[in-house]
Amino acid sequence: MPPSQVMTGLIAATMDSDAEGYGLINDAAIVVSEGIIDWVGTATALPKRYAGLQRQDLEGRLVTPALIDCHTHIVHSGNRAREFEMRLNGASYEEVARAGGGIISTVTATRSATEEALLASALPRIDALIAQGVSVVEVKSGYGLDVKTELKMLRVARQLEQQRPVRVVTSFLGAHAVPAGMGANAYIDTICLPALEAAHAEGLVDAVDGFCEGIAFDTAQIARVFDKARALGLPVKLHAEQLSHIGGTALAAQYGALSADHVEYATPADAAVLAAAGTVAVMLPGAFYTIHETQAPPLQAFRDHGVPMAVGTDWNPGSSPMGSLLLAMNMACTLFRMTPAEALAGTTRNAARALGLTDCGVIAEGMRADLAIWNISDPAELSYGIGINPLHARLFGGVV
């Protein structure tokens, strides 16, 4: 276990849900013992029982909970830079598809890659997130669309936290797309549900996700996947209302989903049912930016109904090739008009909630000592900077 220590000379943005804004404590002290936060408060109120502990003066730096990226697709093979270039040169979606582009190109590359190759390509991605103060990363399957590859992706996701000081939460996304030449219902029956059962049997699944959209699966088809998840005792989450409104958000709420993600086309009525279900709305501005969307999520409705909002990178090779959670925070503010306090809550407290985690995301007694120390004093700077990484150090379970 890491040694007990007292960090002083810092500004703490506790992100405590009971506090307004950032939950700031100026001239704060944080006591870490055996990887857990043992005490937090003002330095002048530090209990005498900690007098003998080693002290570290952070010289006025800001300390926040370590960041959490609650929506990624970082286990995959290949990239789609060529089709990005083709689109900029005027190629249509159909022309890109005929040239082998789109999700099928990623599926083909991922199916052919070994576990070792997938791990080698995913490690630099996880490293990039860690370098920005991230301690928890959600990783989805969904680029296999067959039983063998879906399991392969999830095994690699599990290996990431064995190779790096990071926590990985896995989501089974077998209902991501329909393979060519196959009907959606047949795919669910013969591939998706059997893959989910096999992955669960191996202990590879923390939650079950789906893509509920006109170009993917409708609500009745996703409900079948969610019914299986419920039978297996697994929580669910959903890509909902990204490109159109077909009822995915209401479906997510009906199943008590951890989160509904994208939600650009969600309505005030959807906000009401999300709030009633306790479901987090996850903002993914990287995809909004990349595919030139114009319909922004209904943030004011989420605020009015008290829907918790999270922010993720959606790092994937097609619609959001973005490896910076700090940039996602900036884009959530500039494109969606989130406040910097909402963006930081969205990558700490609410991101933890979107993953069903209760031991991280805030600075409070009894929580994991997953902390980010920044070379700034104002937490708004985390969302303000573009391409700037002010991280000084990251503590993961109390270890720098």
GROMACS .gro file of N, CA, C and O in nm, residues 151-209:
model
  236
  151LEU      N    1  -1.570  -1.097  -2.817
  151LEU     CA    2  -1.499  -1.145  -2.698
  151LEU      C    3  -1.352  -1.103  -2.700
  151LEU      O    4  -1.296  -1.068  -2.595
  152LYS      N    5  -1.292  -1.106  -2.816
  152LYS     CA    6  -1.151  -1.066  -2.828
  152LYS      C    7  -1.133  -0.921  -2.784
  152LYS      O    8  -1.039  -0.888  -2.709
  153MET      N    9  -1.222  -0.833  -2.829
  153MET     CA   10  -1.212  -0.691  -2.791
  153MET      C   11  -1.226  -0.673  -2.641
  153MET      O   12  -1.151  -0.595  -2.579
  154LEU      N   13  -1.318  -0.744  -2.580
  154LEU     CA   14  -1.340  -0.730  -2.436
  154LEU      C   15  -1.224  -0.787  -2.356
  154LEU      O   16  -1.187  -0.732  -2.251
  155ARG      N   17  -1.163  -0.894  -2.404
  155ARG     CA   18  -1.045  -0.947  -2.336
  155ARG      C   19  -0.931  -0.845  -2.338
  155ARG      O   20  -0.860  -0.826  -2.239
  156VAL      N   21  -0.914  -0.779  -2.452
  156VAL     CA   22  -0.810  -0.677  -2.463
  156VAL      C   23  -0.840  -0.560  -2.369
  156VAL      O   24  -0.750  -0.507  -2.302
  157ALA      N   25  -0.965  -0.521  -2.361
  157ALA     CA   26  -1.003  -0.412  -2.270
  157ALA      C   27  -0.966  -0.448  -2.126
  157ALA      O   28  -0.915  -0.364  -2.051
  158ARG      N   29  -0.992  -0.571  -2.086
  158ARG     CA   30  -0.955  -0.614  -1.952
  158ARG      C   31  -0.803  -0.609  -1.931
  158ARG      O   32  -0.755  -0.579  -1.821
  159GLN      N   33  -0.727  -0.641  -2.037
  159GLN     CA   34  -0.582  -0.641  -2.024
  159GLN      C   35  -0.524  -0.501  -2.004
  159GLN      O   36  -0.416  -0.486  -1.947
  160LEU      N   37  -0.595  -0.400  -2.051
  160LEU     CA   38  -0.542  -0.263  -2.040
  160LEU      C   39  -0.513  -0.225  -1.896
  160LEU      O   40  -0.411  -0.163  -1.866
  161GLU      N   41  -0.602  -0.261  -1.803
  161GLU     CA   42  -0.579  -0.222  -1.664
  161GLU      C   43  -0.475  -0.311  -1.597
  161GLU      O   44  -0.430  -0.279  -1.486
  162GLN      N   45  -0.436  -0.420  -1.662
  162GLN     CA   46  -0.324  -0.499  -1.612
  162GLN      C   47  -0.191  -0.441  -1.658
  162GLN      O   48  -0.087  -0.462  -1.594
  163GLN      N   49  -0.194  -0.370  -1.771
  163GLN     CA   50  -0.073  -0.312  -1.828
  163GLN      C   51  -0.046  -0.170  -1.782
  163GLN      O   52   0.067  -0.121  -1.792
  164ARG      N   53  -0.147  -0.101  -1.735
  164ARG     CA   54  -0.134   0.041  -1.699
  164ARG      C   55  -0.207   0.070  -1.568
  164ARG      O   56  -0.304   0.001  -1.535
  165PRO      N   57  -0.164   0.174  -1.494
  165PRO     CA   58  -0.234   0.212  -1.371
  165PRO      C   59  -0.362   0.288  -1.404
  165PRO      O   60  -0.368   0.412  -1.398
  166VAL      N   61  -0.465   0.216  -1.441
  166VAL     CA   62  -0.591   0.276  -1.483
  166VAL      C   63  -0.701   0.173  -1.456
  166VAL      O   64  -0.674   0.053  -1.450
  167ARG      N   65  -0.819   0.221  -1.440
  167ARG     CA   66  -0.934   0.134  -1.417
  167ARG      C   67  -1.017   0.131  -1.545
  167ARG      O   68  -1.049   0.236  -1.600
  168VAL      N   69  -1.051   0.012  -1.592
  168VAL     CA   70  -1.127  -0.002  -1.716
  168VAL      C   71  -1.263  -0.062  -1.684
  168VAL      O   72  -1.273  -0.164  -1.614
  169VAL      N   73  -1.367   0.001  -1.735
  169VAL     CA   74  -1.503  -0.048  -1.724
  169VAL      C   75  -1.547  -0.090  -1.865
  169VAL      O   76  -1.538  -0.009  -1.958
  170THR      N   77  -1.592  -0.213  -1.881
  170THR     CA   78  -1.624  -0.263  -2.015
  170THR      C   79  -1.774  -0.256  -2.043
  170THR      O   80  -1.857  -0.279  -1.954
  171SER      N   81  -1.806  -0.226  -2.167
  171SER     CA   82  -1.946  -0.228  -2.214
  171SER      C   83  -1.955  -0.318  -2.337
  171SER      O   84  -1.881  -0.299  -2.434
  172PHE      N   85  -2.046  -0.415  -2.332
  172PHE     CA   86  -2.071  -0.500  -2.448
  172PHE      C   87  -2.161  -0.425  -2.545
  172PHE      O   88  -2.275  -0.390  -2.513
  173LEU      N   89  -2.109  -0.396  -2.664
  173LEU     CA   90  -2.183  -0.321  -2.765
  173LEU      C   91  -2.204  -0.407  -2.889
  173LEU      O   92  -2.178  -0.367  -3.002
  174GLY      N   93  -2.251  -0.528  -2.868
  174GLY     CA   94  -2.277  -0.615  -2.982
  174GLY      C   95  -2.382  -0.558  -3.075
  174GLY      O   96  -2.375  -0.578  -3.197
  175ALA      N   97  -2.478  -0.484  -3.021
  175ALA     CA   98  -2.582  -0.420  -3.103
  175ALA      C   99  -2.534  -0.283  -3.149
  175ALA      O  100  -2.588  -0.179  -3.112
  176HIS      N  101  -2.428  -0.285  -3.230
  176HIS     CA  102  -2.366  -0.162  -3.280
  176HIS      C  103  -2.402  -0.136  -3.425
  176HIS      O  104  -2.427  -0.023  -3.466
  177ALA      N  105  -2.403  -0.240  -3.504
  177ALA     CA  106  -2.435  -0.230  -3.647
  177ALA      C  107  -2.479  -0.368  -3.695
  177ALA      O  108  -2.454  -0.469  -3.629
  178VAL      N  109  -2.543  -0.370  -3.809
  178VAL     CA  110  -2.590  -0.496  -3.867
  178VAL      C  111  -2.493  -0.536  -3.978
  178VAL      O  112  -2.469  -0.458  -4.071
  179PRO      N  113  -2.435  -0.656  -3.971
  179PRO     CA  114  -2.344  -0.699  -4.078
  179PRO      C  115  -2.415  -0.702  -4.213
  179PRO      O  116  -2.535  -0.728  -4.222
  180ALA      N  117  -2.339  -0.677  -4.317
  180ALA     CA  118  -2.395  -0.677  -4.452
  180ALA      C  119  -2.456  -0.813  -4.484
  180ALA      O  120  -2.402  -0.919  -4.450
  181GLY      N  121  -2.572  -0.808  -4.550
  181GLY     CA  122  -2.638  -0.930  -4.592
  181GLY      C  123  -2.713  -1.003  -4.483
  181GLY      O  124  -2.751  -1.119  -4.501
  182MET      N  125  -2.735  -0.937  -4.370
  182MET     CA  126  -2.802  -1.002  -4.259
  182MET      C  127  -2.909  -0.910  -4.203
  182MET      O  128  -2.888  -0.788  -4.193
  183GLY      N  129  -3.022  -0.961  -4.163
  183GLY     CA  130  -3.125  -0.881  -4.102
  183GLY      C  131  -3.095  -0.854  -3.956
  183GLY      O  132  -3.025  -0.931  -3.889
  184ALA      N  133  -3.148  -0.743  -3.903
  184ALA     CA  134  -3.118  -0.704  -3.767
  184ALA      C  135  -3.166  -0.808  -3.666
  184ALA      O  136  -3.093  -0.842  -3.571
  185ASN      N  137  -3.286  -0.860  -3.683
  185ASN     CA  138  -3.337  -0.958  -3.588
  185ASN      C  139  -3.258  -1.087  -3.592
  185ASN      O  140  -3.230  -1.148  -3.488
  186ALA      N  141  -3.222  -1.130  -3.712
  186ALA     CA  142  -3.142  -1.252  -3.725
  186ALA      C  143  -3.005  -1.232  -3.660
  186ALA      O  144  -2.952  -1.323  -3.593
  187TYR      N  145  -2.948  -1.113  -3.677
  187TYR     CA  146  -2.818  -1.084  -3.615
  187TYR      C  147  -2.829  -1.091  -3.462
  187TYR      O  148  -2.743  -1.149  -3.395
  188ILE      N  149  -2.933  -1.033  -3.406
  188ILE     CA  150  -2.950  -1.036  -3.261
  188ILE      C  151  -2.963  -1.179  -3.212
  188ILE      O  152  -2.900  -1.219  -3.113
  189ASP      N  153  -3.043  -1.259  -3.283
  189ASP     CA  154  -3.066  -1.398  -3.242
  189ASP      C  155  -2.941  -1.484  -3.251
  189ASP      O  156  -2.911  -1.562  -3.159
  190THR      N  157  -2.869  -1.474  -3.361
  190THR     CA  158  -2.763  -1.571  -3.390
  190THR      C  159  -2.624  -1.525  -3.348
  190THR      O  160  -2.534  -1.608  -3.332
  191ILE      N  161  -2.604  -1.393  -3.328
  191ILE     CA  162  -2.471  -1.343  -3.295
  191ILE      C  163  -2.471  -1.260  -3.167
  191ILE      O  164  -2.398  -1.290  -3.072
  192CYS      N  165  -2.553  -1.157  -3.162
  192CYS     CA  166  -2.544  -1.062  -3.052
  192CYS      C  167  -2.574  -1.126  -2.917
  192CYS      O  168  -2.492  -1.116  -2.823
  193LEU      N  169  -2.689  -1.191  -2.904
  193LEU     CA  170  -2.724  -1.248  -2.774
  193LEU      C  171  -2.632  -1.364  -2.735
  193LEU      O  172  -2.589  -1.371  -2.618
  194PRO      N  173  -2.595  -1.453  -2.827
  194PRO     CA  174  -2.498  -1.557  -2.789
  194PRO      C  175  -2.363  -1.498  -2.748
  194PRO      O  176  -2.298  -1.549  -2.655
  195ALA      N  177  -2.320  -1.391  -2.816
  195ALA     CA  178  -2.192  -1.327  -2.779
  195ALA      C  179  -2.201  -1.266  -2.640
  195ALA      O  180  -2.106  -1.275  -2.561
  196LEU      N  181  -2.315  -1.204  -2.609
  196LEU     CA  182  -2.333  -1.147  -2.476
  196LEU      C  183  -2.328  -1.254  -2.368
  196LEU      O  184  -2.261  -1.237  -2.264
  197GLU      N  185  -2.396  -1.366  -2.392
  197GLU     CA  186  -2.394  -1.474  -2.294
  197GLU      C  187  -2.252  -1.528  -2.274
  197GLU      O  188  -2.208  -1.552  -2.160
  198ALA      N  189  -2.178  -1.543  -2.384
  198ALA     CA  190  -2.042  -1.596  -2.374
  198ALA      C  191  -1.950  -1.497  -2.303
  198ALA      O  192  -1.866  -1.537  -2.220
  199ALA      N  193  -1.964  -1.369  -2.334
  199ALA     CA  194  -1.880  -1.268  -2.270
  199ALA      C  195  -1.909  -1.258  -2.122
  199ALA      O  196  -1.818  -1.244  -2.038
  200HIS      N  197  -2.037  -1.264  -2.087
  200HIS     CA  198  -2.074  -1.260  -1.945
  200HIS      C  199  -2.019  -1.382  -1.872
  200HIS      O  200  -1.970  -1.371  -1.758
  201ALA      N  201  -2.023  -1.498  -1.934
  201ALA     CA  202  -1.972  -1.620  -1.872
  201ALA      C  203  -1.823  -1.609  -1.843
  201ALA      O  204  -1.773  -1.668  -1.746
  202GLU      N  205  -1.749  -1.532  -1.925
  202GLU     CA  206  -1.605  -1.511  -1.904
  202GLU      C  207  -1.576  -1.395  -1.808
  202GLU      O  208  -1.460  -1.366  -1.780
  203GLY      N  209  -1.679  -1.329  -1.760
  203GLY     CA  210  -1.657  -1.216  -1.670
  203GLY      C  211  -1.603  -1.093  -1.741
  203GLY      O  212  -1.531  -1.013  -1.682
  204LEU      N  213  -1.640  -1.075  -1.867
  204LEU     CA  214  -1.584  -0.967  -1.948
  204LEU      C  215  -1.674  -0.845  -1.958
  204LEU      O  216  -1.634  -0.745  -2.018
  205VAL      N  217  -1.794  -0.850  -1.900
  205VAL     CA  218  -1.893  -0.744  -1.924
  205VAL      C  219  -1.932  -0.676  -1.794
  205VAL      O  220  -1.974  -0.740  -1.698
  206ASP      N  221  -1.918  -0.543  -1.791
  206ASP     CA  222  -1.966  -0.464  -1.678
  206ASP      C  223  -2.102  -0.401  -1.707
  206ASP      O  224  -2.178  -0.373  -1.614
  207ALA      N  225  -2.132  -0.374  -1.834
  207ALA     CA  226  -2.260  -0.315  -1.873
  207ALA      C  227  -2.287  -0.351  -2.018
  207ALA      O  228  -2.197  -0.394  -2.092
  208VAL      N  229  -2.413  -0.334  -2.059
  208VAL     CA  230  -2.454  -0.366  -2.196
  208VAL      C  231  -2.504  -0.240  -2.263
  208VAL      O  232  -2.586  -0.165  -2.208
  209ASP      N  233  -2.453  -0.213  -2.384
  209ASP     CA  234  -2.484  -0.092  -2.459
  209ASP      C  235  -2.549  -0.131  -2.592
  209ASP      O  236  -2.551  -0.249  -2.630
   0.00000   0.00000   0.00000
